[in-house]
Coordinates of C-alpha atoms in Angstrom, one line a residue:
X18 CA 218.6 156.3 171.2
X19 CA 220.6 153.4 172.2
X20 CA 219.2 153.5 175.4
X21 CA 215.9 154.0 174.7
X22 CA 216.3 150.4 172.6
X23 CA 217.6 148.3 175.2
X24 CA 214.6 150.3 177.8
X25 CA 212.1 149.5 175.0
X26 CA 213.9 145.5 174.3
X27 CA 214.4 144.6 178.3
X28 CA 210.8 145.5 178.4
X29 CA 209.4 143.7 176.1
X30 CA 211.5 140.6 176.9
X31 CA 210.3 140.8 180.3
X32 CA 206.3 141.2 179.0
X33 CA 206.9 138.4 176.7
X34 CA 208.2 136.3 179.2
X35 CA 205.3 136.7 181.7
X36 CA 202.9 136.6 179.3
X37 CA 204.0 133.4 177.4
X38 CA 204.2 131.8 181.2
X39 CA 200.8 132.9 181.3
X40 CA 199.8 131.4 178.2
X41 CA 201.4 127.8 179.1
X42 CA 203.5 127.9 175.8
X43 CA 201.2 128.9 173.2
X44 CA 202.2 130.2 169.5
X45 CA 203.6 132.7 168.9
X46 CA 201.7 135.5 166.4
X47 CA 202.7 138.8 164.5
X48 CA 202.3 141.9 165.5
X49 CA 198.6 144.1 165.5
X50 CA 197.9 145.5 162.3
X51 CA 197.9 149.0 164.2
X52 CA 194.8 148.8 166.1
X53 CA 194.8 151.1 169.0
X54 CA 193.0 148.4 170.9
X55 CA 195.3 145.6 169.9
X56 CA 197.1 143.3 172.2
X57 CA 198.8 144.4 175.7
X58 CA 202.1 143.2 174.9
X59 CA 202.4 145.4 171.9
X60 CA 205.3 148.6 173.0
X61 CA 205.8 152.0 171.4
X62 CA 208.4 151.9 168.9
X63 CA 209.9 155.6 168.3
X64 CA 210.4 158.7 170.1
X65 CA 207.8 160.6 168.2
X66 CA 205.2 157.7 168.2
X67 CA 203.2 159.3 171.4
X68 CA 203.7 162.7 170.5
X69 CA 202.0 162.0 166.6
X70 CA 199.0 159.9 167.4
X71 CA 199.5 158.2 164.4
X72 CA 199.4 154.3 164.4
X73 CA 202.1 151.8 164.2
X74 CA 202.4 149.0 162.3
X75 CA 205.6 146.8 162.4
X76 CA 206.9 146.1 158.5
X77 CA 207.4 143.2 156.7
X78 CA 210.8 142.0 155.9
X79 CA 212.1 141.4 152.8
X80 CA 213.3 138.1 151.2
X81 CA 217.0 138.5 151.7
X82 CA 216.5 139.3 155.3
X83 CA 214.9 135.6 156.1
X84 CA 218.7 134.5 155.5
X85 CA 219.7 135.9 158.5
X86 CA 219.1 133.7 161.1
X87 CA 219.1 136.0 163.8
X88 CA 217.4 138.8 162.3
X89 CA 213.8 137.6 164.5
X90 CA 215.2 136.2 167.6
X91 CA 218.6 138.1 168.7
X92 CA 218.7 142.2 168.4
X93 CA 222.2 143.0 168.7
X94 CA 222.8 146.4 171.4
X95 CA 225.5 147.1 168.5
X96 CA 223.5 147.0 165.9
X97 CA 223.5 151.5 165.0
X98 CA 220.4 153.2 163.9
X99 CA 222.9 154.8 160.3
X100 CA 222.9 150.5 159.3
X101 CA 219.0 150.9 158.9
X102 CA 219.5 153.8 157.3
X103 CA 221.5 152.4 154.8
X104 CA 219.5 149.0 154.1
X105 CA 216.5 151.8 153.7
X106 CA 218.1 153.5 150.9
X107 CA 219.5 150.4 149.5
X108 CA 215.7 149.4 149.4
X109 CA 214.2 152.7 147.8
X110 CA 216.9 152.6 145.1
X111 CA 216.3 149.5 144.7
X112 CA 212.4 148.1 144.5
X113 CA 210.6 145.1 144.4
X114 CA 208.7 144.3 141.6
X115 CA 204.9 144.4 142.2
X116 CA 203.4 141.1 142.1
X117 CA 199.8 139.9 142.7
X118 CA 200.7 136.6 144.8
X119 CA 198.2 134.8 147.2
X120 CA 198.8 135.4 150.5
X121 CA 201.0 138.4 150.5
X122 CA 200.4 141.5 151.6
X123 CA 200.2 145.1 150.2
X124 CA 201.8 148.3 151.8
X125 CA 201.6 152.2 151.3
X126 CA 203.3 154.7 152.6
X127 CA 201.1 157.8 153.3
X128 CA 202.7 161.5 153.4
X129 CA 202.0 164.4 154.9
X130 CA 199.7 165.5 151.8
X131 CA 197.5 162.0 151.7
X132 CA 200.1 161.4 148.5
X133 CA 201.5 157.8 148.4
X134 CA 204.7 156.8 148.0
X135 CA 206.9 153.5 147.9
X136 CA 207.0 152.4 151.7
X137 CA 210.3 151.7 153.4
X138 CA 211.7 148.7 153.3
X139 CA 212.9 148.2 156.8
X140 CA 211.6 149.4 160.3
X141 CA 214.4 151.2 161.1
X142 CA 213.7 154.1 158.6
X143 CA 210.3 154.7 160.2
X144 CA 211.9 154.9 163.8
X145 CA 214.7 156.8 162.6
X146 CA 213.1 158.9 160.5
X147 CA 210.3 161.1 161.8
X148 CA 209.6 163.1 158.8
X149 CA 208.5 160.0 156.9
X150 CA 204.7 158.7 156.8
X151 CA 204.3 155.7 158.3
X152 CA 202.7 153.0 156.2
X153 CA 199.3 150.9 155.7
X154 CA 198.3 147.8 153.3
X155 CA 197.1 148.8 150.5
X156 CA 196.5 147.0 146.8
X157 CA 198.7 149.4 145.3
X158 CA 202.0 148.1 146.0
X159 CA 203.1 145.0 146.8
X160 CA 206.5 143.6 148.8
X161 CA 207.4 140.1 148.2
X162 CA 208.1 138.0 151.2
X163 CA 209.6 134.6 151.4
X164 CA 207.3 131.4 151.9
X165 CA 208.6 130.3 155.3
X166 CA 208.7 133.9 156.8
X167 CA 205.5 135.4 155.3
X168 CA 202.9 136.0 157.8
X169 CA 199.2 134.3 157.0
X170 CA 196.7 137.1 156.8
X171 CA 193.2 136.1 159.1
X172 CA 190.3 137.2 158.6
X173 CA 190.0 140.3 161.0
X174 CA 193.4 141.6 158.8
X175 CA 196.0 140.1 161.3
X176 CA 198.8 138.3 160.5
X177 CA 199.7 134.7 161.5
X178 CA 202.8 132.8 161.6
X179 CA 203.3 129.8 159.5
X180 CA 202.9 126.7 162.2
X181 CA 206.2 125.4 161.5
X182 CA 207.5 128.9 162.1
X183 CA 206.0 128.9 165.5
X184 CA 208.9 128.8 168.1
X185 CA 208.9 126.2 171.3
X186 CA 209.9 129.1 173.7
X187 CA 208.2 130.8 176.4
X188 CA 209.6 134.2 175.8
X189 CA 208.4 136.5 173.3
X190 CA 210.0 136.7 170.3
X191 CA 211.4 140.1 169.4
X192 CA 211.1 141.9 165.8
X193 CA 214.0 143.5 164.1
X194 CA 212.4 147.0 165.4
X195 CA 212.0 146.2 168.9
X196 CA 208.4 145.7 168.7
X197 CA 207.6 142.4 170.6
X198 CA 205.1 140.0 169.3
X199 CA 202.6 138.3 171.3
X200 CA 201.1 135.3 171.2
X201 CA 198.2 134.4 169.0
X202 CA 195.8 133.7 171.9
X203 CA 196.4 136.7 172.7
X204 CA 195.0 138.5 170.0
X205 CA 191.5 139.8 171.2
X206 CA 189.5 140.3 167.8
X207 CA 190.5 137.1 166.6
X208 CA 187.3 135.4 164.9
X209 CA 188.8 131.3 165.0
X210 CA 190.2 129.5 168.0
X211 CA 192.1 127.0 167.5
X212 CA 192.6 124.0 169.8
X213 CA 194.9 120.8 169.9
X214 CA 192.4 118.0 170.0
X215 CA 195.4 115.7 169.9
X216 CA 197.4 116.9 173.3
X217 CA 195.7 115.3 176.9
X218 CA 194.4 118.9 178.0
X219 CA 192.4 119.0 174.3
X220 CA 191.2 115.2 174.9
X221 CA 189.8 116.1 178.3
X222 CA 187.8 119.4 177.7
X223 CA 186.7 117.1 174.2
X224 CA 185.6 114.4 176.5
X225 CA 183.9 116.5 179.4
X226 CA 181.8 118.7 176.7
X227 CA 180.8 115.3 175.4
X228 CA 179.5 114.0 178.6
X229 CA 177.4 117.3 179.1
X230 CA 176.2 117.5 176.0
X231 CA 172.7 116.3 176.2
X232 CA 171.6 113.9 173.1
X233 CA 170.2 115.2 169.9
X234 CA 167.1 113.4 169.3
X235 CA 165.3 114.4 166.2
X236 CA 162.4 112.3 166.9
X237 CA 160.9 113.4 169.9
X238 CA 158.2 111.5 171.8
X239 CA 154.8 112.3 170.5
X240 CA 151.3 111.8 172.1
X241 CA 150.9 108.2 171.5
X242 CA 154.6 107.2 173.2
X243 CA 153.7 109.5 175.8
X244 CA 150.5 108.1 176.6
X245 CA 151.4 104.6 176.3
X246 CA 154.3 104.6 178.8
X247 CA 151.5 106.2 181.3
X248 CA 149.4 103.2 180.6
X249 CA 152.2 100.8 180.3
X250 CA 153.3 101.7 183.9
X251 CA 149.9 101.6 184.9
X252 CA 148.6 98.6 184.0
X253 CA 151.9 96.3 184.9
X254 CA 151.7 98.3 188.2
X255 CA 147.9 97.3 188.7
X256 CA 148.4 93.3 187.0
X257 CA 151.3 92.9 189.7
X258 CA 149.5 93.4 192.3
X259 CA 146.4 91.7 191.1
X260 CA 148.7 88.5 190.9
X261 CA 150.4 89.1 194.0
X262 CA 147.1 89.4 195.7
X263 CA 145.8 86.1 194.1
X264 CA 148.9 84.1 194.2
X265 CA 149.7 81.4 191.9
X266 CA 146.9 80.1 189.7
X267 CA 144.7 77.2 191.0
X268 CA 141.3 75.4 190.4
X269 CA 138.4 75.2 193.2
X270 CA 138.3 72.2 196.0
X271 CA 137.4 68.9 194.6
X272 CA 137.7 70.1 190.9
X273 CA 137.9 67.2 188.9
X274 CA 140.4 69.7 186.2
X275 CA 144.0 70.7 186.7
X276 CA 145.7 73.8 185.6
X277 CA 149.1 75.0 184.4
X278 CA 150.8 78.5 183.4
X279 CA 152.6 78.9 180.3
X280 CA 153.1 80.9 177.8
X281 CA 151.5 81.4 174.3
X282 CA 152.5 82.5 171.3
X283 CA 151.0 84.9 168.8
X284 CA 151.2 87.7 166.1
X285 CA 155.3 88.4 164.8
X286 CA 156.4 86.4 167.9
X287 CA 154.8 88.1 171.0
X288 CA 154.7 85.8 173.9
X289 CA 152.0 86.2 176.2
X290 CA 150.9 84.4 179.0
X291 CA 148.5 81.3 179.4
X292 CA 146.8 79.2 182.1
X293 CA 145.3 75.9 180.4
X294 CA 142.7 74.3 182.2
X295 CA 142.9 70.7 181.6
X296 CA 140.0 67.4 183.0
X297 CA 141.5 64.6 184.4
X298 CA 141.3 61.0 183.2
X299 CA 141.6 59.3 180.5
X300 CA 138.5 60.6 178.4
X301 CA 139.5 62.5 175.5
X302 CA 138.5 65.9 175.4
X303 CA 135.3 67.0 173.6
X304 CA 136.4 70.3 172.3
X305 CA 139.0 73.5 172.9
X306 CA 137.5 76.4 174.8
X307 CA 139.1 80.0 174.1
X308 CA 138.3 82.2 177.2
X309 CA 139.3 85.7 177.1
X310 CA 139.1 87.7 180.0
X311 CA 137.6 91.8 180.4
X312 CA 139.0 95.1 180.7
X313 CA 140.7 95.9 183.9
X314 CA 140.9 91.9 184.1
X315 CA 143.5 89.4 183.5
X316 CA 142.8 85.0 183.5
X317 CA 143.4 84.7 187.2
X318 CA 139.9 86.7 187.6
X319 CA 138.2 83.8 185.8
X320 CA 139.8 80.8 187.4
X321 CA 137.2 79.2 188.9
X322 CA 134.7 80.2 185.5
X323 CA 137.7 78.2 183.4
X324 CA 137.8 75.6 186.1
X325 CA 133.8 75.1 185.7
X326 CA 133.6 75.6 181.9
X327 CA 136.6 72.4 181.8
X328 CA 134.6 70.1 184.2
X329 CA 131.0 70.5 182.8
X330 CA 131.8 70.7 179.1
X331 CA 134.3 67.9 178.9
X332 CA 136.8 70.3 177.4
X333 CA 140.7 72.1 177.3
X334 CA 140.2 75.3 178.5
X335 CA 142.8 77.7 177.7
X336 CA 142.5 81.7 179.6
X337 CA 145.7 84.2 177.8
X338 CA 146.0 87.9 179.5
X339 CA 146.4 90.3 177.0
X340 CA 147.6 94.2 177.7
X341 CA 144.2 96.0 177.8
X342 CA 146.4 99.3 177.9
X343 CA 144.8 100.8 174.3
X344 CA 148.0 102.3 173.5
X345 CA 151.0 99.3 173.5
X346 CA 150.4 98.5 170.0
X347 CA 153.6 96.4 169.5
X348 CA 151.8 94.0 172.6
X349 CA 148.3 93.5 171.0
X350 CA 146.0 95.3 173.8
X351 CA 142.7 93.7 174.4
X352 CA 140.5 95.3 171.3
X353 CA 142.7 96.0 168.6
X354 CA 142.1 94.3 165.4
X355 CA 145.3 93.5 164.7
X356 CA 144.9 91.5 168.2
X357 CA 141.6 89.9 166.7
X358 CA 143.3 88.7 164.0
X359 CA 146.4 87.3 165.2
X360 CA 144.1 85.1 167.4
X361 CA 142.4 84.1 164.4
X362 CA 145.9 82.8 163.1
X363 CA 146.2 80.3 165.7
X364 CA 143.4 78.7 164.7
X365 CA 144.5 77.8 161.2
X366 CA 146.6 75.5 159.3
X367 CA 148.3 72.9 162.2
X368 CA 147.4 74.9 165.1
X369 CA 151.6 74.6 166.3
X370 CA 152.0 77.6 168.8
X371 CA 148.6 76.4 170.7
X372 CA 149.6 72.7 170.4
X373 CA 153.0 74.0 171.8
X374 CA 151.8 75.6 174.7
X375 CA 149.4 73.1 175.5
X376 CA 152.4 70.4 175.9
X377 CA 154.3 73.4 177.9
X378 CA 151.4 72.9 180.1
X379 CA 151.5 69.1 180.4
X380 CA 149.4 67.7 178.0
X381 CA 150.5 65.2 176.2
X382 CA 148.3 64.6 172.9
X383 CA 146.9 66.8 170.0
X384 CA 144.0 69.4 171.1
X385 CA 140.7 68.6 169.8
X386 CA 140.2 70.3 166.3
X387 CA 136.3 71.7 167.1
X388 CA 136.7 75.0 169.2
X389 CA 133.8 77.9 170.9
X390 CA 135.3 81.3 171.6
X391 CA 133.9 82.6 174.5
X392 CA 134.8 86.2 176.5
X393 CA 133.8 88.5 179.2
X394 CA 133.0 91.8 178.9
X395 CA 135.7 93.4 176.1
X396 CA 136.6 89.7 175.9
X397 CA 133.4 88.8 174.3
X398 CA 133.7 91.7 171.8
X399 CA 137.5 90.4 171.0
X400 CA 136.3 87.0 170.6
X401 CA 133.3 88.1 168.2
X402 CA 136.1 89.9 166.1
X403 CA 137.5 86.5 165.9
X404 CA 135.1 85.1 164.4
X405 CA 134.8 87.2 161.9
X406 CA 138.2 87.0 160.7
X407 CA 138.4 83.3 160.6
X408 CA 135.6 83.7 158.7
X409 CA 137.2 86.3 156.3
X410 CA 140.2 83.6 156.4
X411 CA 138.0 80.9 155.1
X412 CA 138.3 78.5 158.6
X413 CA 135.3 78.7 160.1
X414 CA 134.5 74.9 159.9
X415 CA 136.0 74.4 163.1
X416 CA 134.5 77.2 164.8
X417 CA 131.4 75.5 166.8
X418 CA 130.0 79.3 168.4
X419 CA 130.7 82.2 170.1
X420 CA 129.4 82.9 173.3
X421 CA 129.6 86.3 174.8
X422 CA 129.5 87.0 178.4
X423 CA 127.9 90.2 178.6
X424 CA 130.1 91.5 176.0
X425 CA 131.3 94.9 175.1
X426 CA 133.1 96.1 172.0
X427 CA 134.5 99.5 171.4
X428 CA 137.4 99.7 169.0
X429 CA 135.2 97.7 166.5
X430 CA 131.2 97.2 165.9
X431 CA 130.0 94.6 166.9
X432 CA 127.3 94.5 164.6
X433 CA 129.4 94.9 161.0
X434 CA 132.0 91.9 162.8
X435 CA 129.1 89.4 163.7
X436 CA 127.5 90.1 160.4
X437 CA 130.5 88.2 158.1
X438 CA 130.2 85.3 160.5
X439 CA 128.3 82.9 158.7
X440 CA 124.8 82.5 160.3
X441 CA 125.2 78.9 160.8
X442 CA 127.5 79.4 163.3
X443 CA 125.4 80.7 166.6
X444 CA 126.6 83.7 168.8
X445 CA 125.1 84.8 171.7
X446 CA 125.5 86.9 174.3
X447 CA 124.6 86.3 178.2
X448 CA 124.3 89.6 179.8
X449 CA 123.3 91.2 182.5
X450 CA 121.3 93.7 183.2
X451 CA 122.0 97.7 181.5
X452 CA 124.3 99.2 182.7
X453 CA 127.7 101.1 182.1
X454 CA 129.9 98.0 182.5
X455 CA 128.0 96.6 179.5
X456 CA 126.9 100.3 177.5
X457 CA 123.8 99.3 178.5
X458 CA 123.0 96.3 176.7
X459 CA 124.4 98.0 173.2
X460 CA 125.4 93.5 172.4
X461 CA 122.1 92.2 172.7
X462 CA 120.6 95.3 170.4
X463 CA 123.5 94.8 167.8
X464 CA 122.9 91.1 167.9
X465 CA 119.0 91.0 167.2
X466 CA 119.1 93.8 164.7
X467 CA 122.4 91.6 162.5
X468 CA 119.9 88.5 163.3
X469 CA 116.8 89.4 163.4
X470 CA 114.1 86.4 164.3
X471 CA 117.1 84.4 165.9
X472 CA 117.9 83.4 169.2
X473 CA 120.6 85.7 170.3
X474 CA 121.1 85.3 174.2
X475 CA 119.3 86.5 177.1
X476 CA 119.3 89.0 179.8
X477 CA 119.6 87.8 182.6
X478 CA 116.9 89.7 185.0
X479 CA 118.8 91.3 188.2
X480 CA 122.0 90.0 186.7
X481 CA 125.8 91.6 187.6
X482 CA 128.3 92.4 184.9
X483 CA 130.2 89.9 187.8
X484 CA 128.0 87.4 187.2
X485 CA 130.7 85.0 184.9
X486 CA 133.6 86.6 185.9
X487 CA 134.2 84.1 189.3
X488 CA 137.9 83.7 190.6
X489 CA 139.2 81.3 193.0
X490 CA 141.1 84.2 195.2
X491 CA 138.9 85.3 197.4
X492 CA 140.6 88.8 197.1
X493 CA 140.6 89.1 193.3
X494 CA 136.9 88.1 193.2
X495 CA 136.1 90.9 196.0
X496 CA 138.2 94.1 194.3
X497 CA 136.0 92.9 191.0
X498 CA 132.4 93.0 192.9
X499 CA 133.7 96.4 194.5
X500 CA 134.1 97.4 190.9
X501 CA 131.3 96.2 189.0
X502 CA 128.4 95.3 192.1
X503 CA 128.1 92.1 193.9
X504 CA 126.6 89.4 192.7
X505 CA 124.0 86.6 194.0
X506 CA 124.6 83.3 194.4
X507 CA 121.4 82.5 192.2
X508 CA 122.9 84.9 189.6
X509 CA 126.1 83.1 189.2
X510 CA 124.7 79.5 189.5
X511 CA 122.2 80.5 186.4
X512 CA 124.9 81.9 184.4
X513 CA 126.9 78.8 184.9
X514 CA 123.8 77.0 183.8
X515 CA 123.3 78.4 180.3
X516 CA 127.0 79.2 179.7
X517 CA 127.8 75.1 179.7
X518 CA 124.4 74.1 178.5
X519 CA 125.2 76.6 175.1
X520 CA 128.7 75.0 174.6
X521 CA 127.8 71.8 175.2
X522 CA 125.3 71.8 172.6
X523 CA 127.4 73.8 170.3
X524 CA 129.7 70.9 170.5
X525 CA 127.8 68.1 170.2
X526 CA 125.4 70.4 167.7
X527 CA 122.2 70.0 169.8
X528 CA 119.2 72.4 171.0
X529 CA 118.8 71.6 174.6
X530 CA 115.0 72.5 175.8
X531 CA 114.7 75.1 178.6
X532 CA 118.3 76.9 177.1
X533 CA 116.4 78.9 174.3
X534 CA 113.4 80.4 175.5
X535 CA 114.8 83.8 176.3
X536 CA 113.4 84.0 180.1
X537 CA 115.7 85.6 181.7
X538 CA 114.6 85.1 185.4
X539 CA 117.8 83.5 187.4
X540 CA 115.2 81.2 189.5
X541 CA 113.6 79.7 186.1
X542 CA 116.3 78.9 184.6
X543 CA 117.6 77.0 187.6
X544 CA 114.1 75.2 188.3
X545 CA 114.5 74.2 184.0
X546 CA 117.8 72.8 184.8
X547 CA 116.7 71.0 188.1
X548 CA 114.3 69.4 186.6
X549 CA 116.5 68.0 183.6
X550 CA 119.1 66.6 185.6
X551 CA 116.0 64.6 187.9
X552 CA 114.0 63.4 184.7
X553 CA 117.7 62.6 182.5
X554 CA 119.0 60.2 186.0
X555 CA 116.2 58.2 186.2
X556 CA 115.5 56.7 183.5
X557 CA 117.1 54.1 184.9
X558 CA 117.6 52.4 188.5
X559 CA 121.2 52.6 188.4
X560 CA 120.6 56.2 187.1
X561 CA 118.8 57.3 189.6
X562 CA 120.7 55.7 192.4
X563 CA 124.2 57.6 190.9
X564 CA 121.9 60.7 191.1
X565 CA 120.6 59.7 194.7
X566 CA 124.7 59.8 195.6
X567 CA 125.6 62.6 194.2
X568 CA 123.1 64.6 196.0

């Protein structure tokens, strides 16, 4: 029997040992609760163990054994099977009392009959002695165990050491019965895992799993994100290259206006930018011109329109690009109404962001109070949205017209925005002929059917949606008539015609002759301004010599 113990204890020291190698120090756990499919490192424990079939399960210790220091970690070879027998009696003769305490665990020994009886108190009777049942928990009886060596009981029925029980050494610690214990990462039904965040290895793996973790977003992107970063992309991909094809901003040969770049401010703070278009000399300007350019578009497609519109009226032009991408709402696209009426806040009270930008751009006094809004194509119907919320704001006194340049609205209707501006106030529209570019003249309907018996604008017979939309880059002005149909010299020189003549009398609050009378034939109205310009120089001789110069 001696034998057989140190066999049984050299081979469990030996399994231990390898196994807590294995394991890189970990804890150290009780034994299975009998499971036939418990840990590896778990040994038979009597001679008749194999021959029965009947599980194992090593005992708890009583209270007074816990004094013994060396009753867990050193099995003495001359410790004699008859001492076991005669702490076992000592036991039976002597039981503990039953208590219900938290955290303790119940035992029954089962005999041969399924009777149940009080359960040893030390392993030794149950190797020793083959006649008696060997033992599971049960609520019936209960043996008291000591605090520091009283196994925790886990959730699958295991038990676990106390952590300050847990011994710093690698080799497996040996029970009183020769039954070794292995370590609690060995257990294979166990349903926690426990893990040292605090040592380096813990750190790491914590670190790592937090790098590959991908971010929990509960708000994913919806439609309108998704479809505004398309268009975002889009249209700074498309306004680059527009500028890079242009080049910086500049007026025609001989202009008599100079222009700068800035930047404007409007809305909660957006900052967008601005050319201003500003006449030479000393001559204070008549009026301010707001020129706002098409889809598809930005103000270097309208240079040479802005640089025109400066020279002929006598006025500050000022050309902003806005995001025409309908979905970048925090950037106020082109025809939002929220864009219509933070452009209608820069009109009112002291006018300080315009007035701002203008001296960013080099001019040096106050802009002129009077002011026409003018646009191109989904320009014109920004600018007539405008309008009607100045007029909703109560600062329309200022507001000398509207003139639309074959204008398009499609976020809005035109027709319920031009109807609150006051009808004092002219709008009109100079379009071209039907076509897509302009939803085939739906402004010039809207406007006669809101005004009905008023002069509304013309269309302009044979005329391009290009007609007023004229650039200085020669590249910039030919991707536009690839896109919307060339234009004719006459076309564009009648459109300049009746653009300055309306603004100019919308300023000065005259009805010019030849301006009003709704034909629309490019060649008349050119012949009606011809003849103005011949009979207005020579009234006088000197007059008509300046005239004679100039031609």
């Amino acid at each position: 029997m001696v034998d057989r113990y140190r066999v049984w204890l050299g081979a469990g020291v030996l399994a231990g040992g390898v196994s807590a190698a294995m394991l890189a120090g970990a804890g150290v756990a009780t034994a299975d609760d009998g499971s036939s499919t418990a840990s590896g490192a778990q040994a038979s424990s009597g001679a008749g163990d194999s021959d029965s079939g009947r599980n194992t399960q090593t005992p708890t210790t009583s209270a007074s054994d816990t004094d013994d220091d060396t009753s867990k970690t050193d099995s003495s070879e001359s410790e004699e099977p008859e001492e076991s027998a005669e702490s076992a009696e000592s036991a039976e003769s002597d039981p503990k009392p039953a208590a219900t305490t938290p955290g303790r665990s119940r035992h029954r020994a089962r005999d041969d009959d399924g009777g149940s009886e009080d359960a040893p108190s030390t392993a030794d009777d149950v190797v020793d002695s083959p006649e008696t049942a060997l033992y599971e928990p049960d609520a019936s009886e209960v043996v008291e165990e000591s605090e520091s060596t009283m196994p925790e009981v886990t959730q699958g029925g295991r038990h676990r050491a106390p952590e300050e029980a847990q011994p710093e050494s690698t080799t497996a610690e040996v029970s009183p019965a020769g039954r070794h214990r292995a370590p609690e990462e060995a257990q294979p039904e166990s349903t926690t895992v426990d893990t040292d965040l605090g040592s380096s290895d813990g750190a790491v793996v914590m670190r790592l799993a937090a790098a590959e973790a991908p971010p929990l977003d509960s708000d994913g992107p919806n439609l309108l994100d998704i479809l505004n970063g398309i268009g975002t992309k889009f249209y700074d991909f498309y306004t680059n290259a527009m500028h890079a094809l242009a080049g910086p901003v500049r007026v025609p040969l001989g202009s008599r206006v100079r222009v700068a770049s800035t930047t404007l401010t409007i809305g909660d703070g957006k900052t967008i930018a601005a050319d201003w278009y500003i006449p030479k000399g000393d001559e204070q300007p008549t009026g301010l011109i707001y020129l706002q350019h098409g889809f598809l578009a930005s103000a270097r497609f309208y240079s040479a329109t802005a640089a025109y519109l400066a020279e002929k009226t006598n006025s500050i032009v000022v050309a902003p690009t806005l995001t025409w991408n309908f979905f970048d709402l925090e950037n106020y696209p082109l025809e939002w109404p929220q864009t219509g009426r933070a452009i209608a806040d820069l009109f009112t009270g002291d006018r300080a962001a315009l007035n701002a930008s203008a001296q960013a751009a080099g001019y040096a006094g106050i802009l002129p109070t009077r002011v026409v809004l003018a646009g191109h194509s989904a320009g014109g119907g920004l600018v007539a949205m405008v309008a009607r919320y100045m007029a909703e704001l109560g600062n329309t006194d200022d507001l000398a017209g509207v003139v639309m340049l074959d204008g398009v609205q499609t976020l809005s209707l035109m027709s319920v925005d031009v109807g609150r501006i006051p009808l004092s106030i002219p709008v009109y529209n100079l379009a071209g002929e039907a076509s897509s570019w302009n939803w085939y003249g739906d402004a010039g309907r809207r406007l006669a059917k809101v005004r009905p018996g008023m002069f509304t604008g013309v269309t302009m017979r044979g005329g391009g949606h290009s007609d007023a939309m004229q650039s200085t880059s020669g590249a910039l002005q030919m991707v536009a008539y690839f896109a919307t149909g060339f234009s004719s010299l006459t076309d564009v020189l009648a459109n300049r015609v009746l653009a300055t003549g309306w603004i100019t009398d919308m300023f000065a609050g005259t009805r010019t002759a030849g301006l009003y009378d709704g034909n629309g034939s490019p060649r008349h109205i050119l012949s009606s301004w011809w003849w103005r310009q011949l009979t207005t120089r020579t009234e006088t001789p000197a007059a008509r010599r300046t005239y004679t110069l100039a031609v």
